[in-house]
Amino acid sequence: MNVRTRFAPSPTGFMHVGGIRTALFSWLYARKHGGQFILRIEDTDQERETEGSVGHIIESLKWLGIEYDEGPDIGGAHDPYFQSARLDLYKRYADQLIAAGFAYADPFTEEEVEALRAQAEAEKRPFLYREHRPETFDEWDGTRPLRFRVPEVKRYTWTDLVRGELTAGEEALDDFILIKTDGFPTYNFAHVVDDIEMEITHVMRGEEFISSTPKFLSLYEALDTAPPAFATMPVILGPDGKKKLSKRDGAKDILEYRDEGYLPQAMRNFLALVGWNPGTEQEVLSDDELTSAFDITRVQKSGGAFDEQKLLFINREWMRRLSDEDFILEGELEASSTSRLLAAVPLLKERASTFAEARGMLTRELACLFSTPSPERDPLIEKAPPEATKAHLQAFLGLIEGLPPLTHADMVKEALMPYADAIPKEAGGRGAALWPLRYALSGAERSPDPFTLIHILGANESLSRIKNAIDIL
Ligand code: GLU
């Protein structure tokens, strides 16, 4: 069987992590089986549609690197991939159903249907439209909704690839609307037609669709077509694994993660682990590792926890695997000196979990690398009197001048530390020299250690900053 999966979002504006995780699993499954993954835009509810959503969906998938083989912007054998551009097709299927006696013009006005619903509610019984189905129907001219006539009222049992055997009784079946009076099909109708036409073999989606599955199955029966396999994705829960994921826990639009400086690779890796695991303890997985390990039967039935701490960990791991040059490119890092920025990357790799953090560090504790500091007198002499401080700084000048071209902060430390270590306790110990050195170089309360600063700034710049501090003293 040639596996074909699809992601079928409605263009309603927001791309939440749950939707993207479904897309990711569908993509992984198709990749794993050498099949195709399709993007289809379900835009039949014109009222809910928001401007720019389609672009947003495409941008999100592109950023995440979830590549589709067919879709609205790239076409494919089943063009078009917008439901709103496929109305003729739904009409053809509707005519086929009418001809077979499985669809009819709804004779009731909306108010009449409402009244029937209210009556059922008052009598405390479920409202089923099919119980009011008329004996004879007018020809359907589009001014009335077109309704499905359930071919056989019965219990359905089906196998969900994740949840196993599922079953629902007759109450789950009803004469639902196929085509609305605005000429657009309903979701229930259009997605079945499209999944048939686009030869979709595996449908993955959220659990809100389980209760409607008998309706879909009866429609497949009326169309005399075998349904695809269904796989229900687990809901995404907050980090405690109990409550539904809230905005604070990470229920954000996926592109917000891009803007906060997460790597798409890390996002794919992390999202794949929400509700699924490879069967080992391994947490950092490449696409190839994910694809070969991906097994739909290992998707959880119960909700998967969205643990932002784990996301940070995985993101940091992927950031560290970048070359220093790529780190700058991917993080869109900018600074006045490219060579110093490059030299600062190891520090950023050590400390930042997102590129937003890295960018923040460049403007805070690492800002001294890119602009000349203006140290003040008082902090310089915080650890030792002015004369002693001056002497320490002068000693460092000589040691730095004698350094070979700098290659590593450790070399600087080896050259300077013995001097600091030799300062007796009564005279303030090593801090008496290292504190003013670091402050002279950074002009800041917080910064990397002086050896790292000297290594990144280079001998000349370091010497000039130290001389400036001596002048102040
Ligand atoms: N358009 C539906 C949604 O966005 C798709 C559900 C499905 O995958 O069948 O919820």
CSV table of C-alpha atoms and ligand atoms in Angstrom, one decimal:
chain,number,residue,atom,x,y,z
A,1,MET,CA,0.0,0.0,0.0
A,2,ASN,CA,1.3,3.5,-0.8
A,3,VAL,CA,0.8,5.4,2.4
A,4,ARG,CA,-0.7,8.9,2.0
A,5,THR,CA,-1.4,11.1,5.0
A,6,ARG,CA,-2.7,14.6,5.2
A,7,PHE,CA,-2.9,17.7,7.4
A,8,ALA,CA,-6.2,19.5,6.9
A,9,PRO,CA,-6.3,22.7,9.0
A,10,SER,CA,-9.0,25.3,8.8
A,11,PRO,CA,-7.7,28.7,8.2
A,12,THR,CA,-8.9,30.3,11.4
A,13,GLY,CA,-5.7,32.1,12.4
A,14,PHE,CA,-3.9,30.3,15.1
A,15,MET,CA,-1.4,27.4,14.7
A,16,HIS,CA,-1.3,25.8,18.1
A,17,VAL,CA,1.1,23.1,19.2
A,18,GLY,CA,-1.6,20.4,19.1
A,19,GLY,CA,-2.3,20.9,15.4
A,20,ILE,CA,1.3,21.0,14.5
A,21,ARG,CA,2.0,17.9,16.5
A,22,THR,CA,-0.7,16.1,14.4
A,23,ALA,CA,1.0,17.4,11.3
A,24,LEU,CA,4.3,16.2,12.5
A,25,PHE,CA,3.1,12.6,13.3
A,26,SER,CA,1.3,12.5,9.9
A,27,TRP,CA,4.5,13.6,8.2
A,28,LEU,CA,6.7,11.2,10.1
A,29,TYR,CA,4.4,8.3,9.3
A,30,ALA,CA,4.4,9.1,5.6
A,31,ARG,CA,8.2,9.4,5.6
A,32,LYS,CA,8.7,6.2,7.5
A,33,HIS,CA,6.6,4.3,4.9
A,34,GLY,CA,8.0,6.1,1.9
A,35,GLY,CA,4.6,7.7,1.2
A,36,GLN,CA,3.3,11.2,0.7
A,37,PHE,CA,2.1,13.9,3.1
A,38,ILE,CA,-0.4,16.4,1.8
A,39,LEU,CA,-1.5,19.8,3.0
A,40,ARG,CA,-5.2,20.6,2.4
A,41,ILE,CA,-6.9,23.8,3.5
A,42,GLU,CA,-10.4,23.2,4.8
A,43,ASP,CA,-11.9,26.6,4.2
A,44,THR,CA,-15.6,25.8,3.9
A,45,ASP,CA,-16.7,27.8,6.9
A,46,GLN,CA,-16.3,31.3,5.4
A,47,GLU,CA,-17.4,33.0,8.6
A,48,ARG,CA,-14.7,31.5,10.7
A,49,GLU,CA,-11.9,32.2,8.2
A,50,THR,CA,-9.4,34.9,9.1
A,51,GLU,CA,-7.3,36.8,6.7
A,52,GLY,CA,-3.7,35.8,6.4
A,53,SER,CA,-4.3,32.3,8.0
A,54,VAL,CA,-3.3,30.3,5.0
A,55,GLY,CA,0.0,32.1,4.7
A,56,HIS,CA,0.4,31.6,8.4
A,57,ILE,CA,-0.1,27.8,8.2
A,58,ILE,CA,2.3,27.5,5.3
A,59,GLU,CA,4.9,29.7,7.0
A,60,SER,CA,4.6,27.6,10.2
A,61,LEU,CA,5.1,24.3,8.3
A,62,LYS,CA,7.9,25.7,6.3
A,63,TRP,CA,9.7,27.1,9.4
A,64,LEU,CA,9.3,23.7,11.1
A,65,GLY,CA,10.6,21.9,8.1
A,66,ILE,CA,7.5,19.7,7.8
A,67,GLU,CA,7.6,19.4,4.1
A,68,TYR,CA,4.5,18.4,2.2
A,69,ASP,CA,4.5,16.6,-1.1
A,70,GLU,CA,1.3,18.2,-2.4
A,71,GLY,CA,-0.4,21.4,-1.2
A,72,PRO,CA,-2.0,24.7,-2.0
A,73,ASP,CA,1.1,26.5,-3.0
A,74,ILE,CA,2.9,23.7,-4.8
A,75,GLY,CA,0.0,21.9,-6.4
A,76,GLY,CA,-0.1,18.1,-7.0
A,77,ALA,CA,-2.1,15.4,-8.8
A,78,HIS,CA,-5.2,16.4,-6.8
A,79,ASP,CA,-5.2,20.1,-7.4
A,80,PRO,CA,-6.7,22.3,-6.0
A,81,TYR,CA,-5.9,21.9,-2.3
A,82,PHE,CA,-8.3,24.5,-1.1
A,83,GLN,CA,-11.8,23.1,-0.4
A,84,SER,CA,-13.4,26.3,-1.5
A,85,ALA,CA,-12.0,25.6,-5.0
A,86,ARG,CA,-13.5,22.1,-5.1
A,87,LEU,CA,-17.2,22.9,-4.9
A,88,ASP,CA,-17.9,21.2,-8.3
A,89,LEU,CA,-16.5,18.0,-6.9
A,90,TYR,CA,-18.7,18.0,-3.8
A,91,LYS,CA,-21.7,18.7,-6.0
A,92,ARG,CA,-20.8,15.7,-8.1
A,93,TYR,CA,-20.7,13.5,-5.0
A,94,ALA,CA,-23.9,15.1,-3.7
A,95,ASP,CA,-25.7,14.2,-7.0
A,96,GLN,CA,-24.4,10.7,-6.7
A,97,LEU,CA,-25.8,10.4,-3.2
A,98,ILE,CA,-29.1,11.9,-4.3
A,99,ALA,CA,-29.4,9.4,-7.2
A,100,ALA,CA,-28.7,6.5,-4.9
A,101,GLY,CA,-31.4,7.8,-2.4
A,102,PHE,CA,-28.9,8.8,0.3
A,103,ALA,CA,-29.4,12.5,0.2
A,104,TYR,CA,-32.4,14.8,0.3
A,105,ALA,CA,-33.5,18.4,0.5
A,106,ASP,CA,-34.1,19.4,4.1
A,107,PRO,CA,-37.8,20.5,4.1
A,108,PHE,CA,-37.6,22.3,7.5
A,109,THR,CA,-36.7,25.9,8.1
A,110,GLU,CA,-34.0,26.6,10.6
A,111,GLU,CA,-36.7,27.7,13.1
A,112,GLU,CA,-38.6,24.4,12.6
A,113,VAL,CA,-35.5,22.4,13.3
A,114,GLU,CA,-34.9,24.5,16.4
A,115,ALA,CA,-38.4,23.8,17.6
A,116,LEU,CA,-38.0,20.1,17.1
A,117,ARG,CA,-34.7,20.2,19.0
A,118,ALA,CA,-36.3,22.2,21.9
A,119,GLN,CA,-39.1,19.7,22.1
A,120,ALA,CA,-36.7,16.8,22.4
A,121,GLU,CA,-34.8,18.6,25.0
A,122,ALA,CA,-38.0,19.3,27.0
A,123,GLU,CA,-38.8,15.6,26.8
A,124,LYS,CA,-35.3,14.8,27.9
A,125,ARG,CA,-34.5,12.7,24.9
A,126,PRO,CA,-31.7,13.2,22.4
A,127,PHE,CA,-32.6,15.1,19.3
A,128,LEU,CA,-32.2,13.0,16.2
A,129,TYR,CA,-33.0,14.6,12.9
A,130,ARG,CA,-33.6,11.3,11.2
A,131,GLU,CA,-36.6,10.6,13.4
A,132,HIS,CA,-38.3,13.5,11.6
A,133,ARG,CA,-37.1,12.6,8.1
A,134,PRO,CA,-40.0,13.2,5.7
A,135,GLU,CA,-41.4,10.4,3.6
A,136,THR,CA,-41.1,12.2,0.3
A,137,PHE,CA,-38.6,14.9,-0.7
A,138,ASP,CA,-38.7,17.8,-3.1
A,139,GLU,CA,-36.0,18.0,-5.6
A,140,TRP,CA,-32.9,19.7,-4.2
A,141,ASP,CA,-32.4,23.2,-5.8
A,142,GLY,CA,-29.8,24.5,-3.4
A,143,THR,CA,-32.1,26.8,-1.5
A,144,ARG,CA,-32.4,24.2,1.2
A,145,PRO,CA,-29.6,22.3,3.0
A,146,LEU,CA,-28.9,19.0,1.5
A,147,ARG,CA,-29.0,16.2,4.1
A,148,PHE,CA,-27.5,12.8,4.2
A,149,ARG,CA,-29.9,9.9,4.6
A,150,VAL,CA,-28.2,7.3,6.9
A,151,PRO,CA,-28.3,4.1,4.9
A,152,GLU,CA,-28.6,1.8,7.8
A,153,VAL,CA,-29.1,2.6,11.5
A,154,LYS,CA,-26.8,0.3,13.3
A,155,ARG,CA,-23.9,0.1,15.8
A,156,TYR,CA,-20.5,0.7,14.3
A,157,THR,CA,-17.2,-0.8,15.5
A,158,TRP,CA,-13.9,0.2,14.1
A,159,THR,CA,-10.2,-0.1,14.9
A,160,ASP,CA,-8.3,3.0,15.8
A,161,LEU,CA,-4.6,2.5,15.3
A,162,VAL,CA,-3.9,4.2,18.6
A,163,ARG,CA,-6.9,3.5,20.8
A,164,GLY,CA,-7.7,0.0,19.5
A,165,GLU,CA,-11.3,-1.1,19.0
A,166,LEU,CA,-13.9,1.7,19.4
A,167,THR,CA,-17.6,1.3,19.1
A,168,ALA,CA,-20.7,3.6,19.1
A,169,GLY,CA,-24.4,2.9,19.0
A,170,GLU,CA,-27.2,4.1,16.9
A,171,GLU,CA,-27.5,7.4,18.7
A,172,ALA,CA,-24.3,8.5,17.0
A,173,LEU,CA,-25.9,8.3,13.6
A,174,ASP,CA,-28.0,11.1,12.1
A,175,ASP,CA,-29.0,12.8,8.9
A,176,PHE,CA,-26.3,15.5,9.0
A,177,ILE,CA,-26.1,18.3,6.5
A,178,LEU,CA,-23.9,17.7,3.4
A,179,ILE,CA,-24.3,21.0,1.7
A,180,LYS,CA,-25.3,24.3,3.3
A,181,THR,CA,-27.5,26.9,1.7
A,182,ASP,CA,-24.5,29.0,0.9
A,183,GLY,CA,-23.4,26.2,-1.5
A,184,PHE,CA,-20.5,25.1,0.7
A,185,PRO,CA,-20.2,21.6,2.0
A,186,THR,CA,-19.9,20.8,5.7
A,187,TYR,CA,-16.7,19.5,7.2
A,188,ASN,CA,-18.4,16.1,7.7
A,189,PHE,CA,-19.0,15.8,3.9
A,190,ALA,CA,-16.1,17.6,2.3
A,191,HIS,CA,-13.3,15.9,4.2
A,192,VAL,CA,-14.7,12.5,3.4
A,193,VAL,CA,-14.9,13.3,-0.3
A,194,ASP,CA,-11.4,14.8,-0.3
A,195,ASP,CA,-9.9,11.9,1.7
A,196,ILE,CA,-11.3,9.6,-0.9
A,197,GLU,CA,-10.3,11.7,-3.9
A,198,MET,CA,-6.8,12.4,-2.6
A,199,GLU,CA,-6.4,8.7,-1.8
A,200,ILE,CA,-5.6,9.2,1.8
A,201,THR,CA,-4.8,6.0,3.6
A,202,HIS,CA,-4.3,7.2,7.2
A,203,VAL,CA,-6.2,9.9,8.9
A,204,MET,CA,-4.6,11.3,12.1
A,205,ARG,CA,-6.5,13.9,14.1
A,206,GLY,CA,-7.7,14.9,17.6
A,207,GLU,CA,-10.1,13.0,19.8
A,208,GLU,CA,-12.9,15.5,19.2
A,209,PHE,CA,-13.6,13.5,16.0
A,210,ILE,CA,-14.1,10.1,17.6
A,211,SER,CA,-17.8,10.8,18.3
A,212,SER,CA,-18.5,11.7,14.7
A,213,THR,CA,-16.7,8.7,13.2
A,214,PRO,CA,-19.9,6.6,12.9
A,215,LYS,CA,-21.3,9.3,10.7
A,216,PHE,CA,-18.2,9.3,8.5
A,217,LEU,CA,-18.4,5.5,8.3
A,218,SER,CA,-22.0,5.5,7.2
A,219,LEU,CA,-21.1,8.1,4.5
A,220,TYR,CA,-18.3,5.9,3.3
A,221,GLU,CA,-20.8,3.1,3.1
A,222,ALA,CA,-23.3,5.2,1.1
A,223,LEU,CA,-20.4,6.1,-1.2
A,224,ASP,CA,-19.5,2.4,-1.5
A,225,THR,CA,-15.9,3.1,-0.6
A,226,ALA,CA,-13.6,1.6,2.1
A,227,PRO,CA,-12.7,4.2,4.8
A,228,PRO,CA,-9.0,5.0,5.5
A,229,ALA,CA,-7.3,3.9,8.8
A,230,PHE,CA,-8.0,6.2,11.7
A,231,ALA,CA,-5.4,7.2,14.4
A,232,THR,CA,-6.5,9.4,17.2
A,233,MET,CA,-3.9,11.7,18.7
A,234,PRO,CA,-3.7,12.2,22.4
A,235,VAL,CA,-4.5,15.6,23.8
A,236,ILE,CA,-1.7,17.8,25.0
A,237,LEU,CA,-1.6,18.5,28.7
A,238,GLY,CA,0.3,20.9,30.8
A,239,PRO,CA,3.7,20.0,32.4
A,240,ASP,CA,1.9,18.3,35.4
A,241,GLY,CA,0.3,15.8,32.9
A,242,LYS,CA,-3.1,16.6,34.4
A,243,LYS,CA,-4.7,19.9,33.2
A,244,LYS,CA,-5.1,20.9,29.6
A,245,LEU,CA,-2.2,22.9,28.3
A,246,SER,CA,-2.7,26.5,29.1
A,247,LYS,CA,-1.2,29.6,27.3
A,248,ARG,CA,1.3,30.0,30.1
A,249,ASP,CA,2.5,26.4,29.8
A,250,GLY,CA,3.2,26.8,26.1
A,251,ALA,CA,-0.1,26.7,24.3
A,252,LYS,CA,1.2,29.4,22.0
A,253,ASP,CA,1.1,30.0,18.3
A,254,ILE,CA,3.9,27.9,16.8
A,255,LEU,CA,5.6,30.9,15.2
A,256,GLU,CA,6.0,32.5,18.7
A,257,TYR,CA,8.5,29.7,19.3
A,258,ARG,CA,10.4,30.8,16.2
A,259,ASP,CA,10.5,34.4,17.4
A,260,GLU,CA,11.7,33.3,20.9
A,261,GLY,CA,14.6,31.6,19.2
A,262,TYR,CA,13.9,27.9,19.2
A,263,LEU,CA,15.4,25.8,16.5
A,264,PRO,CA,12.9,24.0,14.2
A,265,GLN,CA,14.9,20.9,14.6
A,266,ALA,CA,14.5,21.1,18.4
A,267,MET,CA,10.8,21.8,18.0
A,268,ARG,CA,10.3,18.7,15.8
A,269,ASN,CA,12.3,16.6,18.2
A,270,PHE,CA,10.4,17.9,21.3
A,271,LEU,CA,6.9,17.8,19.8
A,272,ALA,CA,7.4,14.2,18.6
A,273,LEU,CA,8.0,13.3,22.3
A,274,VAL,CA,4.6,14.8,23.4
A,275,GLY,CA,2.4,11.7,23.5
A,276,TRP,CA,5.0,9.3,21.9
A,277,ASN,CA,8.4,7.9,22.8
A,278,PRO,CA,10.9,5.8,20.8
A,279,GLY,CA,10.9,3.0,23.4
A,280,THR,CA,14.2,4.1,24.8
A,281,GLU,CA,15.3,6.9,27.2
A,282,GLN,CA,16.9,8.9,24.3
A,283,GLU,CA,15.5,12.4,24.2
A,284,VAL,CA,17.6,14.1,21.6
A,285,LEU,CA,16.7,12.6,18.2
A,286,SER,CA,17.5,13.6,14.7
A,287,ASP,CA,14.9,13.5,11.9
A,288,ASP,CA,16.3,10.2,10.7
A,289,GLU,CA,16.2,8.7,14.2
A,290,LEU,CA,12.7,10.0,14.7
A,291,THR,CA,11.6,8.6,11.4
A,292,SER,CA,13.1,5.2,11.8
A,293,ALA,CA,11.8,4.9,15.4
A,294,PHE,CA,8.4,6.3,14.7
A,295,ASP,CA,5.7,3.7,15.4
A,296,ILE,CA,2.1,4.7,15.5
A,297,THR,CA,1.2,1.9,17.9
A,298,ARG,CA,3.5,3.6,20.4
A,299,VAL,CA,1.5,6.8,20.4
A,300,GLN,CA,-0.1,7.1,23.8
A,301,LYS,CA,-3.9,6.9,24.4
A,302,SER,CA,-3.7,9.2,27.3
A,303,GLY,CA,-2.7,12.8,27.1
A,304,GLY,CA,0.9,13.8,26.5
A,305,ALA,CA,2.6,16.3,28.8
A,306,PHE,CA,4.0,19.5,27.3
A,307,ASP,CA,7.0,20.2,29.5
A,308,GLU,CA,8.7,23.5,28.5
A,309,GLN,CA,11.7,22.6,30.6
A,310,LYS,CA,12.3,19.6,28.4
A,311,LEU,CA,11.9,21.8,25.3
A,312,LEU,CA,14.5,24.2,26.7
A,313,PHE,CA,16.9,21.3,27.3
A,314,ILE,CA,16.4,19.8,23.8
A,315,ASN,CA,16.7,23.3,22.2
A,316,ARG,CA,20.0,23.9,24.1
A,317,GLU,CA,21.3,20.5,22.9
A,318,TRP,CA,20.5,21.3,19.2
A,319,MET,CA,21.9,24.8,19.6
A,320,ARG,CA,25.2,23.4,20.9
A,321,ARG,CA,25.5,21.1,17.9
A,322,LEU,CA,25.6,24.0,15.5
A,323,SER,CA,29.0,25.2,14.3
A,324,ASP,CA,29.9,28.6,15.8
A,325,GLU,CA,29.2,30.2,12.4
A,326,ASP,CA,25.8,28.6,12.0
A,327,PHE,CA,25.0,29.5,15.6
A,328,ILE,CA,25.3,33.2,14.6
A,329,LEU,CA,23.3,32.8,11.4
A,330,GLU,CA,20.5,30.7,12.9
A,331,GLY,CA,20.3,33.0,15.9
A,332,GLU,CA,20.3,36.1,13.8
A,333,LEU,CA,22.9,37.4,16.2
A,334,GLU,CA,24.4,40.8,15.5
A,335,ALA,CA,27.2,42.8,17.1
A,336,SER,CA,29.6,45.5,16.1
A,337,SER,CA,32.5,43.1,15.9
A,338,THR,CA,32.1,39.8,14.0
A,339,SER,CA,35.4,38.4,15.3
A,340,ARG,CA,34.5,39.1,18.9
A,341,LEU,CA,31.0,37.7,18.3
A,342,LEU,CA,32.4,34.5,17.0
A,343,ALA,CA,34.8,34.3,19.9
A,344,ALA,CA,31.8,34.8,22.3
A,345,VAL,CA,29.7,31.9,20.8
A,346,PRO,CA,31.2,29.2,23.1
A,347,LEU,CA,30.0,31.4,26.1
A,348,LEU,CA,26.6,31.6,24.6
A,349,LYS,CA,26.4,27.9,23.9
A,350,GLU,CA,27.3,27.3,27.5
A,351,ARG,CA,24.6,29.6,29.0
A,352,ALA,CA,21.7,30.2,26.6
A,353,SER,CA,18.8,27.8,26.0
A,354,THR,CA,17.2,29.9,23.3
A,355,PHE,CA,18.4,32.4,20.8
A,356,ALA,CA,16.3,35.0,22.5
A,357,GLU,CA,18.4,34.4,25.6
A,358,ALA,CA,21.6,34.6,23.6
A,359,ARG,CA,20.5,37.9,22.1
A,360,GLY,CA,19.6,39.2,25.5
A,361,MET,CA,23.1,38.2,26.9
A,362,LEU,CA,24.7,40.2,24.0
A,363,THR,CA,23.0,43.3,25.2
A,364,ARG,CA,23.6,42.7,28.9
A,365,GLU,CA,26.4,40.7,30.4
A,366,LEU,CA,28.3,40.5,27.1
A,367,ALA,CA,27.7,44.0,26.0
A,368,CYS,CA,31.1,45.0,27.3
A,369,LEU,CA,32.7,42.9,24.5
A,370,PHE,CA,31.3,45.3,21.8
A,371,SER,CA,31.5,48.7,23.3
A,372,THR,CA,34.1,50.5,25.3
A,373,PRO,CA,33.2,50.5,29.0
A,374,SER,CA,33.3,53.5,31.3
A,375,PRO,CA,34.4,52.1,34.6
A,376,GLU,CA,34.1,54.3,37.7
A,377,ARG,CA,36.6,54.8,40.5
A,378,ASP,CA,34.7,53.4,43.5
A,379,PRO,CA,34.1,49.9,42.2
A,380,LEU,CA,37.7,49.7,41.0
A,381,ILE,CA,38.9,50.1,44.6
A,382,GLU,CA,36.2,48.0,46.2
A,383,LYS,CA,38.7,45.2,47.1
A,384,ALA,CA,42.0,47.0,47.7
A,385,PRO,CA,43.3,50.5,48.2
A,386,PRO,CA,44.0,52.7,45.1
A,387,GLU,CA,47.8,52.3,45.2
A,388,ALA,CA,47.6,48.5,45.6
A,389,THR,CA,45.0,48.2,42.9
A,390,LYS,CA,47.1,50.3,40.5
A,391,ALA,CA,50.1,48.0,41.2
A,392,HIS,CA,48.0,44.9,40.4
A,393,LEU,CA,46.7,46.3,37.2
A,394,GLN,CA,50.2,47.4,36.2
A,395,ALA,CA,51.5,43.9,36.9
A,396,PHE,CA,48.8,42.5,34.6
A,397,LEU,CA,49.7,44.9,31.9
A,398,GLY,CA,53.2,43.4,31.8
A,399,LEU,CA,51.9,39.8,31.9
A,400,ILE,CA,49.4,40.4,29.1
A,401,GLU,CA,52.1,42.1,26.9
A,402,GLY,CA,54.2,39.0,27.3
A,403,LEU,CA,51.5,36.6,26.2
A,404,PRO,CA,51.9,34.8,22.8
A,405,PRO,CA,49.1,35.5,20.3
A,406,LEU,CA,45.9,34.5,22.3
A,407,THR,CA,44.4,31.2,21.5
A,408,HIS,CA,42.5,30.2,24.6
A,409,ALA,CA,41.2,31.7,27.8
A,410,ASP,CA,43.0,28.9,29.7
A,411,MET,CA,46.3,30.2,28.5
A,412,VAL,CA,45.5,33.6,29.7
A,413,LYS,CA,44.5,32.2,33.1
A,414,GLU,CA,47.8,30.2,33.3
A,415,ALA,CA,49.8,33.3,32.7
A,416,LEU,CA,47.9,35.6,35.1
A,417,MET,CA,46.7,33.5,37.9
A,418,PRO,CA,50.1,32.9,39.7
A,419,TYR,CA,50.4,36.6,40.2
A,420,ALA,CA,46.9,36.8,41.8
A,421,ASP,CA,47.5,33.7,43.8
A,422,ALA,CA,50.6,35.2,45.3
A,423,ILE,CA,48.7,38.1,46.9
A,424,PRO,CA,48.6,37.4,50.7
A,425,LYS,CA,45.3,37.0,52.5
A,426,GLU,CA,45.9,40.2,54.5
A,427,ALA,CA,46.3,42.1,51.3
A,428,GLY,CA,42.9,40.8,50.0
A,429,GLY,CA,44.0,37.6,48.3
A,430,ARG,CA,43.5,36.9,44.6
A,431,GLY,CA,40.2,38.9,44.6
A,432,ALA,CA,42.2,42.1,45.3
A,433,ALA,CA,43.7,41.8,41.8
A,434,LEU,CA,41.1,39.9,39.8
A,435,TRP,CA,38.1,42.0,40.8
A,436,PRO,CA,39.6,45.3,39.5
A,437,LEU,CA,41.0,43.5,36.4
A,438,ARG,CA,37.6,42.1,35.5
A,439,TYR,CA,35.8,45.4,36.3
A,440,ALA,CA,38.4,47.4,34.3
A,441,LEU,CA,37.8,45.2,31.3
A,442,SER,CA,34.0,45.1,31.5
A,443,GLY,CA,32.9,48.2,33.4
A,444,ALA,CA,30.1,46.1,34.7
A,445,GLU,CA,29.0,44.4,37.9
A,446,ARG,CA,28.4,41.2,36.0
A,447,SER,CA,30.4,39.8,33.1
A,448,PRO,CA,32.4,36.7,32.2
A,449,ASP,CA,35.7,36.1,34.0
A,450,PRO,CA,38.7,38.3,33.2
A,451,PHE,CA,40.6,35.6,31.3
A,452,THR,CA,37.7,35.0,29.0
A,453,LEU,CA,37.3,38.7,28.5
A,454,ILE,CA,41.0,39.1,27.6
A,455,HIS,CA,40.8,36.2,25.3
A,456,ILE,CA,37.8,37.6,23.4
A,457,LEU,CA,38.9,41.2,23.4
A,458,GLY,CA,42.5,40.5,22.3
A,459,ALA,CA,45.6,41.8,23.9
A,460,ASN,CA,45.5,45.3,22.4
A,461,GLU,CA,42.0,46.2,23.5
A,462,SER,CA,42.5,44.6,26.9
A,463,LEU,CA,45.7,46.6,27.4
A,464,SER,CA,44.0,49.9,26.5
A,465,ARG,CA,41.0,49.2,28.9
A,466,ILE,CA,43.4,48.4,31.7
A,467,LYS,CA,45.4,51.6,31.1
A,468,ASN,CA,42.2,53.6,31.1
A,469,ALA,CA,41.4,52.2,34.5
A,470,ILE,CA,44.9,53.0,35.8
A,471,ASP,CA,44.3,56.6,34.6
A,472,ILE,CA,41.1,56.8,36.5
A,473,LEU,CA,42.9,55.7,39.7
B,1,GLU,N1,-10.4,21.0,9.4
B,1,GLU,C1,-10.4,20.2,10.5
B,1,GLU,C2,-9.8,20.9,11.7
B,1,GLU,O1,-9.0,21.8,11.5
B,1,GLU,C3,-9.6,18.9,10.2
B,1,GLU,C4,-9.9,17.7,11.0
B,1,GLU,C5,-9.3,16.5,10.2
B,1,GLU,O2,-8.1,16.3,10.3
B,1,GLU,O3,-10.1,15.8,9.7
B,1,GLU,O4,-10.1,20.6,12.8
